[in-house]
Coordinates of C-alpha atoms and ligand atoms in Angstrom, one line a residue:
M391 CA -236.2 74.4 109.5
V392 CA -236.0 78.1 109.6
L393 CA -232.6 79.6 110.5
R394 CA -233.0 82.5 112.8
M395 CA -230.6 85.4 113.0
S396 CA -231.5 85.9 116.6
T397 CA -230.0 82.6 117.6
L398 CA -227.7 81.8 114.7
F399 CA -224.0 81.4 115.8
L400 CA -222.9 84.4 113.7
R401 CA -221.2 87.7 114.2
T402 CA -220.7 89.7 111.1
L403 CA -217.8 92.1 111.0
R404 CA -217.6 95.6 109.5
E405 CA -213.8 95.5 109.2
D406 CA -211.7 93.4 106.9
P407 CA -209.4 91.0 108.8
V408 CA -205.9 92.4 108.7
D409 CA -204.3 89.3 107.2
A410 CA -206.7 89.2 104.2
D411 CA -205.9 90.6 100.9
V412 CA -208.3 88.9 98.4
P413 CA -212.1 89.5 98.4
S414 CA -213.1 85.9 99.2
H415 CA -210.9 85.8 102.3
K416 CA -212.2 89.1 103.5
L417 CA -215.8 88.4 102.8
L418 CA -215.9 84.9 104.2
V419 CA -214.5 86.0 107.5
R420 CA -216.6 89.2 107.7
A421 CA -219.8 87.4 106.8
G422 CA -219.1 84.8 109.5
Y423 CA -218.5 81.7 107.3
I424 CA -215.0 80.8 108.5
R425 CA -212.5 81.7 111.3
R426 CA -208.8 81.3 111.3
A427 CA -207.4 78.7 113.7
A428 CA -203.7 78.8 112.5
P429 CA -202.0 79.8 109.3
G430 CA -203.7 78.0 106.5
I431 CA -206.1 76.3 108.9
Y432 CA -209.7 77.4 109.3
S433 CA -212.8 76.5 111.3
W434 CA -216.2 76.4 109.6
L435 CA -219.0 78.3 111.2
P436 CA -222.6 77.3 110.7
L437 CA -223.2 79.2 107.4
G438 CA -219.8 78.2 106.0
Y439 CA -220.4 74.6 106.8
M440 CA -223.8 74.7 105.1
V441 CA -222.2 76.0 101.9
L442 CA -219.4 73.5 102.1
R443 CA -221.9 70.7 102.5
N444 CA -224.0 72.0 99.6
I445 CA -220.9 71.8 97.4
E446 CA -220.2 68.3 98.7
T447 CA -223.7 67.3 97.7
I448 CA -223.3 68.6 94.2
V449 CA -220.0 66.7 93.9
R450 CA -221.4 63.6 95.4
E451 CA -224.5 63.6 93.1
E452 CA -222.4 63.9 90.0
M453 CA -219.9 61.3 91.1
N454 CA -222.6 58.9 91.9
A455 CA -224.2 59.6 88.5
I456 CA -221.2 58.2 86.7
G457 CA -221.3 55.1 88.9
A458 CA -218.4 56.1 91.2
Q459 CA -218.8 54.7 94.7
E460 CA -218.1 56.6 97.8
V461 CA -215.6 55.3 100.4
H462 CA -213.8 57.1 103.2
F463 CA -210.2 56.6 104.1
P464 CA -208.5 57.7 107.3
A465 CA -206.6 61.0 107.1
L466 CA -203.9 59.5 109.4
L467 CA -202.0 57.1 107.3
P468 CA -199.1 54.6 107.7
R469 CA -195.7 55.3 106.1
E470 CA -195.2 52.0 104.3
P471 CA -197.4 52.5 101.2
Y472 CA -195.9 56.0 100.7
E473 CA -192.5 54.5 101.1
A474 CA -193.2 51.9 98.4
T475 CA -194.1 54.7 95.9
N476 CA -191.2 56.9 97.0
R477 CA -193.6 59.7 98.0
W478 CA -192.7 59.6 101.7
E479 CA -189.5 61.3 100.5
E480 CA -190.7 62.9 97.2
Y481 CA -193.4 64.9 98.9
G482 CA -190.6 66.8 100.7
D483 CA -191.5 69.5 103.2
S484 CA -195.2 69.5 102.1
L485 CA -195.9 66.3 103.9
F486 CA -197.1 66.4 107.5
R487 CA -195.2 63.5 109.1
V488 CA -196.2 62.4 112.6
K489 CA -194.9 59.8 115.0
D490 CA -197.0 57.6 117.3
R491 CA -196.1 56.7 120.9
K492 CA -194.0 53.7 119.7
G493 CA -192.0 55.9 117.4
G494 CA -193.8 54.6 114.3
D495 CA -194.0 56.9 111.3
Y496 CA -197.4 58.2 110.0
L497 CA -198.5 60.9 107.8
L498 CA -201.5 63.1 107.3
G499 CA -202.7 62.3 103.8
P500 CA -202.0 64.9 101.2
T501 CA -203.7 62.7 98.5
H502 CA -204.6 59.0 98.6
E503 CA -203.4 57.2 95.5
E504 CA -201.6 54.6 97.5
M505 CA -204.5 53.7 99.8
F506 CA -207.0 53.3 97.0
T507 CA -204.6 51.2 95.0
L508 CA -203.9 48.9 97.9
L509 CA -207.6 48.6 98.8
V510 CA -208.5 47.4 95.3
K511 CA -205.5 45.1 95.2
D512 CA -206.8 43.7 98.5
L513 CA -210.2 42.8 97.2
Y514 CA -210.1 42.5 93.4
S515 CA -208.3 40.0 91.1
S516 CA -210.1 39.7 87.8
Y517 CA -210.8 41.9 84.7
K518 CA -214.4 41.0 85.4
D519 CA -214.3 43.3 88.5
L520 CA -213.4 46.3 86.3
P521 CA -214.0 49.1 85.5
L522 CA -214.2 50.6 88.9
S523 CA -214.3 54.1 90.1
L524 CA -214.0 55.0 93.8
Y525 CA -214.1 58.4 95.5
Q526 CA -214.1 60.1 98.8
I527 CA -214.6 63.6 100.1
Q528 CA -211.8 64.0 102.6
T529 CA -209.8 66.4 104.6
K530 CA -206.3 66.6 103.1
Y531 CA -203.1 68.0 104.7
R532 CA -200.3 69.7 102.9
D533 CA -197.7 71.9 104.6
E534 CA -197.9 74.4 101.7
Q535 CA -194.9 76.7 101.2
R536 CA -197.3 79.6 100.9
P537 CA -200.7 79.1 102.4
R538 CA -202.7 81.9 101.0
A539 CA -205.9 83.7 100.7
G540 CA -207.7 81.9 103.5
I541 CA -209.2 78.6 102.3
L542 CA -208.1 79.2 98.7
R543 CA -204.8 77.6 99.6
G544 CA -205.0 76.0 103.0
R545 CA -202.8 73.5 104.8
E546 CA -205.9 71.6 105.8
F547 CA -208.5 71.5 103.1
V548 CA -211.4 69.4 101.8
M549 CA -210.9 67.5 98.5
K550 CA -213.0 65.1 96.5
D551 CA -210.6 62.6 95.1
S552 CA -211.5 59.7 92.9
Y553 CA -209.6 57.0 91.2
S554 CA -210.5 54.8 88.3
F555 CA -209.2 51.3 87.7
D556 CA -209.3 49.7 84.2
V557 CA -207.8 46.8 82.5
S558 CA -206.9 48.5 79.2
D559 CA -206.1 52.0 78.0
E560 CA -209.3 52.1 75.9
A561 CA -211.3 51.3 78.9
F562 CA -209.4 54.0 80.9
M563 CA -210.3 56.6 78.3
R564 CA -214.0 55.9 79.0
S565 CA -213.5 56.4 82.7
Y566 CA -211.6 59.6 82.0
Q567 CA -214.3 60.9 79.8
A568 CA -217.0 60.1 82.3
H569 CA -215.1 62.0 84.9
R570 CA -214.5 64.9 82.6
E571 CA -218.2 65.2 81.9
A572 CA -219.1 64.9 85.5
Y573 CA -216.7 67.7 86.3
I574 CA -218.3 69.9 83.7
K575 CA -221.6 69.3 85.4
I576 CA -220.2 70.0 88.8
F577 CA -218.5 73.3 87.8
D578 CA -221.6 74.4 85.9
R579 CA -223.8 73.7 88.9
L580 CA -221.3 75.6 91.1
G581 CA -221.9 78.6 88.9
L582 CA -218.3 79.0 88.2
D583 CA -216.9 80.8 85.2
Y584 CA -214.2 78.2 84.2
V585 CA -211.9 76.9 81.5
I586 CA -210.6 73.4 80.8
V587 CA -206.9 73.5 80.0
A588 CA -204.1 71.0 79.3
A589 CA -202.0 70.6 82.4
M590 CA -198.7 69.2 83.7
S591 CA -199.1 66.0 85.7
G592 CA -196.8 67.1 88.5
A593 CA -195.9 64.9 91.4
M594 CA -198.6 62.4 90.5
G595 CA -196.7 61.1 87.5
G596 CA -198.5 59.9 84.4
S597 CA -199.1 61.5 81.1
A598 CA -202.5 63.1 80.0
S599 CA -203.9 65.6 82.3
E600 CA -206.4 68.5 82.3
E601 CA -207.2 71.2 84.8
F602 CA -210.5 73.0 85.4
L603 CA -209.6 76.6 86.2
A604 CA -212.0 79.2 87.6
I605 CA -211.3 82.4 85.7
A606 CA -210.1 84.9 88.4
D607 CA -207.6 87.7 88.5
N608 CA -206.6 86.6 91.9
G609 CA -205.8 83.1 90.7
E610 CA -202.3 81.7 91.2
D611 CA -202.4 79.8 87.9
T612 CA -201.7 81.4 84.5
Y613 CA -203.3 79.8 81.5
V614 CA -203.2 80.6 77.8
R615 CA -205.8 80.4 75.0
S616 CA -205.6 80.7 71.3
P617 CA -208.3 81.8 68.9
G618 CA -208.2 78.3 67.4
G619 CA -209.2 76.6 70.7
Y620 CA -205.8 75.7 72.2
A621 CA -206.0 76.1 76.0
A622 CA -203.3 75.1 78.5
N623 CA -201.9 76.0 81.9
V624 CA -198.8 78.0 81.2
E625 CA -196.8 75.3 83.0
A626 CA -197.8 72.9 80.2
V627 CA -197.1 75.1 77.2
R628 CA -194.5 73.5 74.8
T629 CA -192.6 76.1 72.9
P630 CA -192.7 75.4 69.1
V631 CA -189.2 74.3 68.2
P632 CA -187.8 76.3 65.2
A633 CA -186.0 74.5 62.4
P634 CA -182.2 74.5 62.6
V635 CA -180.5 77.5 61.0
P636 CA -177.7 77.2 58.5
Y637 CA -174.5 78.8 59.9
D638 CA -171.8 78.3 57.2
D639 CA -171.6 82.1 56.8
V640 CA -171.4 83.0 60.4
P641 CA -168.0 84.3 61.4
A642 CA -166.1 82.7 64.2
A643 CA -167.2 83.6 67.7
H644 CA -165.3 86.6 69.0
V645 CA -164.9 87.9 72.5
E646 CA -165.4 91.6 73.0
D647 CA -165.0 94.1 75.8
T648 CA -168.3 95.1 77.1
P649 CA -167.5 96.9 80.4
D650 CA -170.4 97.6 82.8
T651 CA -173.0 95.6 81.0
P652 CA -174.2 93.2 83.7
T653 CA -177.9 93.5 82.5
I654 CA -179.4 92.8 79.2
D655 CA -180.5 96.4 78.6
T656 CA -177.0 97.8 79.3
L657 CA -175.5 95.0 77.0
V658 CA -177.9 95.8 74.1
D659 CA -177.1 99.5 74.4
H660 CA -173.4 98.8 74.4
L661 CA -173.7 96.4 71.4
N662 CA -175.5 99.0 69.3
G663 CA -173.0 101.7 70.3
H664 CA -169.8 99.7 69.7
F665 CA -170.7 96.8 67.4
P666 CA -173.6 97.9 65.2
R667 CA -175.2 95.4 63.0
S668 CA -175.6 96.2 59.3
D669 CA -179.1 94.7 58.9
R670 CA -180.9 95.9 62.1
P671 CA -180.1 97.1 65.6
W672 CA -179.3 94.5 68.3
G673 CA -182.2 93.5 70.5
A674 CA -182.5 91.6 73.7
A675 CA -183.7 88.5 71.8
D676 CA -180.2 88.3 70.3
T677 CA -178.7 87.7 73.7
L678 CA -178.6 84.5 75.6
K679 CA -179.1 85.0 79.3
N680 CA -177.9 82.4 81.7
V681 CA -179.7 82.1 85.0
L682 CA -178.4 80.0 87.9
V683 CA -180.6 78.3 90.4
V684 CA -180.2 75.4 92.9
L685 CA -182.4 72.4 92.8
R686 CA -183.1 70.9 96.2
H687 CA -183.9 67.2 95.7
P688 CA -186.3 65.4 98.0
D689 CA -183.3 63.5 99.5
G690 CA -181.9 66.8 100.6
T691 CA -179.1 67.1 98.0
R692 CA -178.6 70.4 96.3
E693 CA -177.8 70.6 92.6
P694 CA -176.9 73.8 90.8
L695 CA -178.6 74.3 87.5
A696 CA -177.9 76.8 84.7
I697 CA -180.8 77.8 82.4
G698 CA -180.2 79.6 79.1
V699 CA -183.1 81.8 77.8
P700 CA -183.2 84.4 75.1
G701 CA -182.5 87.7 76.8
D702 CA -185.9 89.2 76.1
R703 CA -187.6 86.6 78.3
E704 CA -187.5 86.0 82.0
V705 CA -187.4 82.6 83.6
D706 CA -191.0 81.8 84.8
E707 CA -190.7 80.4 88.3
K708 CA -193.8 78.3 88.1
R709 CA -192.9 76.9 84.7
L710 CA -189.5 76.0 86.0
A711 CA -190.9 74.6 89.2
A712 CA -193.3 72.3 87.2
Q713 CA -190.4 71.0 85.1
V714 CA -188.1 70.1 88.0
E715 CA -190.7 68.7 90.4
P716 CA -190.3 67.0 92.9
A717 CA -187.1 69.0 93.3
E718 CA -187.6 72.5 94.7
V719 CA -186.1 75.6 93.1
Q720 CA -183.9 77.7 95.4
P721 CA -181.7 80.7 94.8
F722 CA -178.1 80.4 93.8
T723 CA -176.4 82.1 96.7
D724 CA -173.1 83.9 97.1
E725 CA -171.7 80.8 98.7
D726 CA -172.7 78.8 95.6
F727 CA -170.8 81.4 93.5
A728 CA -167.8 81.0 95.9
A729 CA -167.9 77.3 95.3
H730 CA -167.8 77.7 91.5
P731 CA -164.9 80.1 90.9
T732 CA -165.1 79.7 87.1
L733 CA -168.4 81.6 87.1
A734 CA -168.0 85.3 86.4
K735 CA -171.1 86.8 87.9
G736 CA -173.0 88.9 85.3
Y737 CA -170.9 87.5 82.4
I738 CA -171.7 83.8 82.7
G739 CA -171.7 81.9 79.4
P740 CA -171.8 78.4 77.8
G741 CA -168.0 78.4 77.9
V742 CA -168.0 77.1 81.4
L743 CA -171.5 75.8 81.7
G744 CA -172.4 72.2 81.1
E745 CA -171.6 69.0 82.8
K746 CA -168.4 68.5 80.7
N747 CA -167.2 72.1 81.1
A748 CA -165.2 73.9 83.8
S749 CA -168.1 74.6 86.2
G750 CA -169.6 71.1 85.8
I751 CA -173.0 72.8 86.2
R752 CA -175.8 71.1 84.2
Y753 CA -176.8 73.5 81.5
L754 CA -180.3 73.4 80.0
V755 CA -181.5 75.9 77.4
D756 CA -184.8 77.2 76.0
P757 CA -186.1 75.1 73.1
R758 CA -185.6 78.2 70.8
V759 CA -181.8 77.7 71.1
V760 CA -181.6 75.3 68.2
E761 CA -178.6 74.4 66.1
G762 CA -177.3 77.3 64.1
T763 CA -178.8 80.0 66.2
R764 CA -176.3 82.7 67.0
W765 CA -176.0 84.5 70.3
V766 CA -174.3 87.2 72.2
T767 CA -173.7 85.9 75.7
G768 CA -171.3 86.0 78.6
A769 CA -167.6 85.3 77.9
D770 CA -167.0 84.1 81.5
Q771 CA -164.7 87.0 82.2
H772 CA -165.7 90.1 84.0
G773 CA -166.8 92.8 81.5
K774 CA -166.6 90.6 78.4
H775 CA -169.2 89.1 76.1
V776 CA -168.8 86.8 73.2
I777 CA -170.6 87.6 69.9
D778 CA -171.6 85.1 67.1
L779 CA -171.5 82.2 69.4
V780 CA -173.4 79.5 67.4
A781 CA -175.4 76.7 69.1
G782 CA -174.2 73.3 68.0
R783 CA -171.0 74.8 66.6
D784 CA -169.5 76.6 69.6
F785 CA -171.4 75.1 72.4
T786 CA -173.7 72.1 73.2
P787 CA -176.0 72.4 76.2
D788 CA -177.0 69.3 78.2
G789 CA -180.6 69.6 77.1
T790 CA -183.6 71.9 76.9
I791 CA -186.1 73.1 79.4
E792 CA -189.5 74.8 79.2
A793 CA -188.7 77.5 81.7
A794 CA -188.9 80.8 79.8
E795 CA -192.0 82.9 80.3
V796 CA -194.9 82.6 77.8
R797 CA -196.2 85.9 76.6
D798 CA -199.3 87.3 74.9
G799 CA -198.8 86.9 71.2
D800 CA -196.6 83.9 71.4
P801 CA -197.7 81.3 68.8
A802 CA -199.8 78.4 70.1
P803 CA -197.8 75.1 69.8
D804 CA -200.5 73.5 67.6
G805 CA -200.4 76.4 65.1
S806 CA -203.9 77.7 66.2
G807 CA -202.9 81.4 66.5
P808 CA -201.4 83.8 69.0
L809 CA -201.7 83.0 72.7
E810 CA -203.5 85.2 75.1
T811 CA -202.7 84.8 78.8
A812 CA -205.1 85.1 81.8
R813 CA -205.3 83.9 85.4
G814 CA -207.3 81.3 87.1
I815 CA -207.8 79.2 90.2
E816 CA -207.3 75.5 89.9
M817 CA -210.5 73.9 90.9
G818 CA -210.2 70.4 89.5
H819 CA -207.6 68.2 88.0
I820 CA -208.2 65.0 86.0
F821 CA -205.3 62.8 85.0
Q822 CA -204.1 59.6 83.6
L823 CA -201.9 58.0 86.2
G824 CA -201.2 55.0 83.9
R825 CA -199.5 52.2 85.8
K826 CA -197.3 54.2 88.1
Y827 CA -199.1 53.3 91.3
S828 CA -200.4 49.9 90.3
E829 CA -196.9 48.9 89.3
A830 CA -195.3 50.2 92.4
L831 CA -197.9 48.5 94.6
G832 CA -198.5 45.4 92.5
L833 CA -202.1 45.9 91.5
R834 CA -202.6 43.2 88.9
V835 CA -205.7 41.3 87.7
L836 CA -206.2 38.3 85.4
D837 CA -207.3 39.3 81.9
E838 CA -209.6 37.4 79.6
N839 CA -206.8 35.0 78.7
G840 CA -205.9 34.3 82.3
K841 CA -202.8 36.4 82.1
L842 CA -201.8 38.8 84.9
V843 CA -202.0 42.4 83.7
T844 CA -201.2 45.6 85.6
V845 CA -204.3 47.8 86.1
T846 CA -204.3 51.3 84.6
M847 CA -205.5 54.1 86.7
G848 CA -206.8 57.7 86.6
S849 CA -206.9 60.1 89.5
Y850 CA -209.3 63.0 89.7
G851 CA -209.5 65.8 92.3
V852 CA -211.9 68.6 93.1
G853 CA -211.0 71.4 95.6
V854 CA -214.2 71.3 97.6
S855 CA -213.3 73.8 100.3
R856 CA -211.4 75.9 97.7
A857 CA -214.6 76.0 95.7
V858 CA -216.2 78.0 98.5
A859 CA -213.6 80.7 98.1
A860 CA -213.5 80.5 94.3
I861 CA -217.2 81.0 94.0
V862 CA -216.9 84.1 96.1
E863 CA -214.0 85.4 94.0
N864 CA -216.2 84.9 91.0
S865 CA -219.4 86.3 92.5
H866 CA -219.3 89.2 94.9
D867 CA -219.6 93.0 95.0
E868 CA -218.6 95.9 97.3
A869 CA -221.4 94.9 99.8
G870 CA -220.7 91.3 100.1
I871 CA -221.1 87.7 98.7
I872 CA -223.5 86.8 96.0
W873 CA -224.1 83.0 96.1
P874 CA -225.5 80.9 93.3
R875 CA -228.7 79.4 94.7
E876 CA -227.6 75.8 94.8
V877 CA -224.6 76.5 97.1
A878 CA -226.1 79.3 99.1
P879 CA -226.8 78.7 102.8
A880 CA -230.4 79.6 102.2
D881 CA -232.8 80.5 99.3
V882 CA -234.4 83.5 101.0
H883 CA -233.0 86.0 103.5
L884 CA -236.2 87.2 105.1
V885 CA -235.8 90.6 106.9
A886 CA -238.3 91.9 109.3
T887 CA -237.9 95.6 109.9
G888 CA -239.1 98.1 112.5
K889 CA -240.7 97.6 115.9
D890 CA -244.2 96.7 114.9
D891 CA -245.4 93.3 116.2
A892 CA -247.6 92.9 113.2
V893 CA -244.5 92.9 110.9
F894 CA -242.8 90.2 113.0
D895 CA -246.0 88.2 113.1
A896 CA -246.4 88.4 109.3
A897 CA -242.7 87.6 108.7
E898 CA -242.9 84.7 111.1
R899 CA -245.9 83.3 109.2
L900 CA -244.2 83.8 105.9
A901 CA -241.1 82.1 107.1
G902 CA -243.1 79.1 108.2
E903 CA -245.0 78.8 105.0
L904 CA -241.9 79.1 102.9
D905 CA -240.2 76.5 105.0
A906 CA -243.2 74.2 104.6
A907 CA -243.0 74.7 100.8
G908 CA -239.4 73.6 100.8
V909 CA -237.7 77.0 100.5
R910 CA -234.7 77.4 102.8
V911 CA -235.2 80.5 104.9
L912 CA -232.7 82.6 106.8
Y913 CA -235.0 84.8 108.9
D914 CA -233.7 88.0 110.4
D915 CA -236.0 88.0 113.4
R916 CA -233.8 90.2 115.6
R917 CA -235.6 92.8 117.6
G918 CA -234.0 96.1 118.3
V919 CA -231.6 95.9 115.4
S920 CA -231.9 98.7 112.9
P921 CA -233.1 98.1 109.3
G922 CA -229.8 99.5 108.0
V923 CA -227.8 96.9 109.9
K924 CA -230.1 94.1 108.8
F925 CA -229.9 95.2 105.1
K926 CA -226.1 95.4 105.3
D927 CA -225.9 91.9 106.9
S928 CA -228.2 90.5 104.2
E929 CA -226.0 91.9 101.4
L930 CA -222.8 90.7 103.2
V931 CA -224.1 87.1 103.8
G932 CA -225.1 86.9 100.1
V933 CA -228.3 84.7 100.0
P934 CA -229.7 85.1 96.4
T935 CA -233.1 86.4 97.3
I936 CA -233.8 89.1 100.0
V937 CA -237.3 89.6 101.2
V938 CA -238.2 92.6 103.3
V939 CA -241.3 92.7 105.4
G940 CA -241.8 96.2 106.7
R941 CA -243.7 99.4 106.1
G942 CA -245.4 98.0 103.0
L943 CA -247.2 95.5 105.1
A944 CA -250.0 98.0 105.8
D945 CA -250.7 97.9 102.0
G946 CA -250.4 94.1 101.9
V947 CA -247.1 94.1 100.1
I948 CA -243.5 92.9 100.8
E949 CA -240.3 93.7 98.9
V950 CA -238.4 91.0 97.0
K951 CA -234.9 91.9 96.0
D952 CA -232.6 89.9 93.8
R953 CA -229.1 89.9 95.4
R954 CA -227.6 89.1 92.0
S955 CA -229.2 91.7 89.8
G956 CA -230.0 94.2 92.5
E957 CA -233.5 94.4 91.1
R958 CA -236.3 95.0 93.6
R959 CA -240.1 94.7 93.3
E960 CA -243.1 94.7 95.4
V961 CA -245.1 91.5 95.8
A962 CA -248.5 91.0 97.4
L963 CA -248.1 89.2 100.7
D964 CA -250.9 86.7 99.5
A965 CA -248.9 85.8 96.4
A966 CA -245.5 85.8 98.1
V967 CA -245.1 82.0 98.8
T968 CA -246.1 81.0 95.3
E969 CA -243.8 83.7 93.7
L970 CA -240.9 82.8 95.9
V971 CA -241.3 79.1 95.3
D972 CA -241.2 79.7 91.6
L973 CA -238.3 82.0 91.9
C974 CA -236.3 79.4 93.8
R975 CA -237.2 76.7 91.3
A976 CA -235.9 78.9 88.5
G977 CA -232.5 79.0 90.1
Ligands
LIG1165 P1 -202.1 73.6 93.3 O1 -201.3 73.6 92.0 O2 -203.2 74.7 93.4 O3 -201.3 73.5 94.5 P2 -202.3 70.8 93.1 O4 -201.9 70.6 91.7 O5 -201.4 70.6 94.2 O6 -203.0 72.3 93.2 P3 -204.0 68.4 93.2 O7 -203.0 67.7 93.9 O8 -204.3 68.1 91.8 O9 -203.7 70.0 93.3 O10 -205.4 68.5 94.1 C1 -206.7 68.4 93.5 C2 -207.4 69.7 93.9 O11 -207.4 70.0 95.2 C3 -206.9 70.9 93.2 O12 -207.4 71.0 91.9 C4 -207.4 72.0 94.1 O13 -208.7 72.4 93.7 C5 -207.4 71.4 95.4 N1 -206.3 71.8 96.3 C6 -205.0 71.5 96.1 N2 -204.2 72.1 97.1 C7 -205.1 72.8 97.8 C8 -204.9 73.6 99.0 N3 -203.7 73.8 99.5 N4 -206.0 74.2 99.5 C9 -207.2 74.1 99.0 N5 -207.4 73.3 97.9 C10 -206.4 72.7 97.3
LIG1166 MG1 -200.3 71.9 95.3

């Protein structure tokens, strides 16, 4: 079927939408792929829905190829299973909870581990039934704290989620590998420039986990890579822990006046001015900065937390958030200060921090704060710091936390060289759930010896609607979108220009022949629309091959333009179908 611009439900826009700040959002709205319905909630217009379905097809084919079977769950789900795994509460404000007319609790599914686990429990009981992988392509609902960038982070979005069920860990590894390979094929076919990185498992629980990130400056995720092949989401980077340092020679800690030094810079200047070191000047890394936050737990309780990091590093919000999940990080307010009078704002130190100390506030430090390291830090009195405070001798934190920022040049945890940071968009996530859900929901099967064993699971997600936006982030220019062929809404954007009936007749014939040859055609058959407008639209819409039938027709030629390379050439009308079919086959 030929798509015709004259009747296609499409209005392209010349202006960027006011609420859009990333290219994919601007272009998808301007090119008539999506329309906003509410914050983080979008409608799909004909072209957008075609792209979405093309992506679904790729995902479906690759999932089927590894033997995963497609099912489809409701989006509207009962509370009980989520209660059994504690996620009714743990999901916090991100969960859309709804009531039915009888007052019963329901939710709009943010992810479906519980439902899949229960379904398999319902029907399967033997090791002979396994391995099993099930998947669905479903609309998910999450009341994201910051819906962003159109469909890149929506509150309603389409996800492919699959789940594997195995009787042993070895069998699980095969299911995991199969998914990993399927994901590589999916993201290759989507034409994305991506990396596979080690990841945190987040609210899902479980241990091993990897993410597929589309490389993009506008991505919300930061990842690191080393020359030796280490790659991880910054959230998952483990700081190499230094060896303990001997401290027999370190003088006793001494409190010094450091007036007007509430920041690390002012403190370092003051130290160098008043307490110079003999070996080298003081630096920010010699200081221990104590940052206060509040953790809001899913049950609503608020817990203050103190984090000690070397003064040359900031606390990375995302790293911290990943560590304390499902709790949410909130600011430590003036009221919180008022409630903890032992805290001297700007001069907070280990003297009062810690569960056993005066403030009672849990105190976690950066893994670099090992026994014997000596620090300049707050003396818990206004305008005073303590020097030569030795970890393990003068203070003992309640534990460590991976919250300090990771910087370019930091050593990779596996010794594979200096890290380099870059940004990406999380497109897919594969992880080992282990027995968290099967245990909570009682999914057991009989093994070869007739013994009941708990099934081990994996969970695997692809952001299908997010992929639409990520592909555009990866592939666009000033003029518009540039689709990879397999996801494009058409193979050829055929433009008829001018007023001449002969041109429209020839274009019409060509459209029909291409269609008959299996080429997907978007035909700009509009009369009375200027060539300039038609060309602009064709570049905005982003179909990979643009064919212009116009003036050249008198000489028996048409123009074929590659939207991706910008290259144009003339092709004889007689040879056009064969050429274009070949071109589309080539990708
Ligand atoms: P993120 O860290 O980006 O919030 P997540 O870790 O919450 O993602 P998963 O729960 O693993 O994501 O979901 C699987 C996939 O679904 C993700 O890899 C991503 O591609 C997609 N996804 C998650 N949240 C959204 C959203 N709000 N909008 C669009 N796609 C999403
Ligand atoms: Mg999320």
